[in-house]
Amino acid sequence: MRRRQLRIALLAVSALAGSVLVATAPAGAEPAGSTATAGSGRSTLEDQEQVRLVRIHLAGADLLDKVVAAGFDLEHGLKRVPTGIEGEAVVTAAQLTELEAMGVDILGDDEGFAWNEEADGGFQSRRTQTVQPLSHEKTVRVVRADWFTTKGQGFLYVEARTTEGQQADPVVEMQVENDSGRGTSFGFARTMSRFVDSGQYMFHRNLFKLDARPNQIRVTSSTGGVATGDVSNWLEDGAPPLTANPAYKWDFVDGYRHPQQLYSRAEEIARQYPDIAEIVYLPNQTNGYQRNAQATIGGTGQAAVVVSSAAWGHEGGNDITVEFVDRPGANIPLSVEVAGKAVRVLLAKDASGGLASTAAQVAAALESQSQGLIGRAHPYRTNAGTGIVVPTSGPVALTDFLDQKRAGAPEGEVPRGPATIPVLRIGKHRDGKKPGVLIQAQDHAREWVPATTSLESAERLVHNYRSDRETKKIVDNTDVFFILSNNPDGANYSFYNFASQRRNMTNHCPDENADPARRNSWGVDLNRNYRVGSGHDGYAGGSTSCVSDTYQGPAELSEPESKNIIWLVEKYSNIKFMMSVHSNGGQLFWQPGAYIADGRITTPRPPLGDEAFYWQSAARILSQVKAHRQTVVTPENVGGSSDVLYSSAGNVREDLYHTYGIYAFGWEVGGSVYNPATGNWQGGSFQPAWVGDPNLVSGHAETMEYANGIMEMFRVAADWGRDKKDPTSSLVPGGGKYSAPVDVRFETSEPATIYYTTDGSRPTLESPRYAATEFREPGQVFHVTETTTFHWFSVDSAGNIEQNYDPTKNDKRNNYRKATITIKR
Ligand SMILES: [Zn+2]
């Protein structure tokens, strides 16, 4: 492969920039005769050997391990590609030679695999710039320092990074100190926790109680790094919720709802409010609240036989009996008699008149000779079925076990068979022109609060449309799709049979796990069944075991419930927002949501503009949750889901964001709440008492507070749809003459992604994207050592482009932004 030629003009310094904190003094910026006021610290970089950023290709994870073990600095952004792993390395000329000797391919500009345009903006394969992140400084950076209060108690949450964080021996320790307000001194040193995930150092972090809001923090590392940072507010400045208006109608849901109740209420709402609501029926019926009738006959040893009816239990399977019969005589072959629904296995006798049919033989005879009544018969679990089958004491009745209701199950019969899922669509203008928002609840059956939260939100929209101005704005400017339960089969099973059911009810198990004692372990985890970052492609967090609670299914989109979601977003392409509502972790997250464990290679991270938009939206949504009863979703639980929770291979959010460009949030409602009586955080549960302690864990209170958040998500979407205002951006400090190398970064007026060039060319959507210093951090800093001209433009989350520039047309206007940094020594 061709090695690319580099002209080194810039280095991106791994110093933190942006609105929150300054970790190191800006280096070497002395504007010559200008009014710019950048700091006057001396650059520490000029003496260092020049390093360069190269794109690399590795044949596989083994080589990656070898390269990392050899101490190479591989940038984030490693990606699994069909032929191995691609990434970036920051290396000296000597290290580059060493890399090649190890078998690493150095990629040229136009080589390599690219995700689709939605995934990474085409950036990875087309980088032609000479901008070089430098990450060999032994620095500490403050990532976040967030102050929040809940129920009268203040808390500070801090994240900080050291560039030596991956080092294992000795592990680098970090301490955080805080002041007690503006002008006070630092004190109260606390040791921070080192957060390592899948072998990858993430950052150090701490959450602790404080009585007074600090103004600044200072973080020090055991190797001498130090950084200070300003403290920001987290959910402290939210507007009052809609429910603060005395005329606003809310609190409609008075208990848990099983799927039949949810769906019939959805249909009723559509009938009652035809001007603003309708039902869209999803095309794929579920596999059904139904099971084959079964029995395991003869214990669990080699003589045991597992029998399953061909028909569903409710369609005749439950009427079948199976009997193993001994007959007098010798030398009689095995046979099967069928009378009505009674199946009699006449066991074979040997020459001396002894029983002579093995379990394997009986199973085979049942499958072939039961006149179609028995669909499946086999030895128990992994047995070969070599034991001699003994007679039963009489006919054994098969059952689907669905008649056996668990204690405390709701009244009423559950309709057996496949279900059709209705989508409740609410909006004044349902013509595809308003931004669509998909609220998808209860992929996971045992999560009951997401369903009531979604129903409460729908009720609030229709009941307040005519009387509440804010609600009218939502309904007039959005097109909302509620799936109140996306797993009705599993949810019924959770309500009636097995409360802890997570998955749907489809049994994909081979014989060894197909006996009825395994019935609570069957089903597909619907939120592992999608196509992007899936377990089928090697991402972590989905299981290939059909009895695992995270079973990903036999193939991507194998389940009707996941096929339906894809159908919906393809049919209604105005859907631009999605909330996958789960419980009970107290999290709000987005992409990346999955990684390959070996190397912790995530799905592509959203560009900086999307990341900023997600954070801005999250703060709005969670402020409204907090407004109800001071529940705070803490900042450590907000972000990319694989960063704050774990890798969820094949989750729905990953697919909708990367394939369709939908802002796809995931929510874990009903998480920990602070209990001032004990001074501790108290965790939630999947099915908390509906009316529990209203200040702590309560299905009702969680429903009300998280419905506030869903209302705010609608307002986020409405604002997005009406956003026609172009973003503005600037290079800080700006163009001009400087007597020494200068550090520059981009700032934007709102969440926006910047595309830029430094080689004099016209910036396009294929130009490099301005990136974060590292994940969860603001934009990078460029260390400019030679005269450089930046050309750039910014695009906001709604697609508006700065100065109305058209990056797809090389016309005379070319009104992108320009600035030249002239270095005169
Ligand atoms: Zn869930």
CSV table of C-alpha atoms and ligand atoms in Angstrom, one decimal, residues 444 447 502 582-583 668, ligand 1:
chain,number,residue,atom,x,y,z
A,444,HIS,CA,-38.5,-5.5,27.2
A,447,GLU,CA,-40.5,-3.0,32.0
A,502,ARG,CA,-37.6,-9.6,29.2
A,582,HIS,CA,-36.7,1.3,29.0
A,583,SER,CA,-36.5,0.9,32.8
A,668,GLU,CA,-33.9,4.1,31.3
B,1,ZN,ZN,-35.0,-2.6,28.6
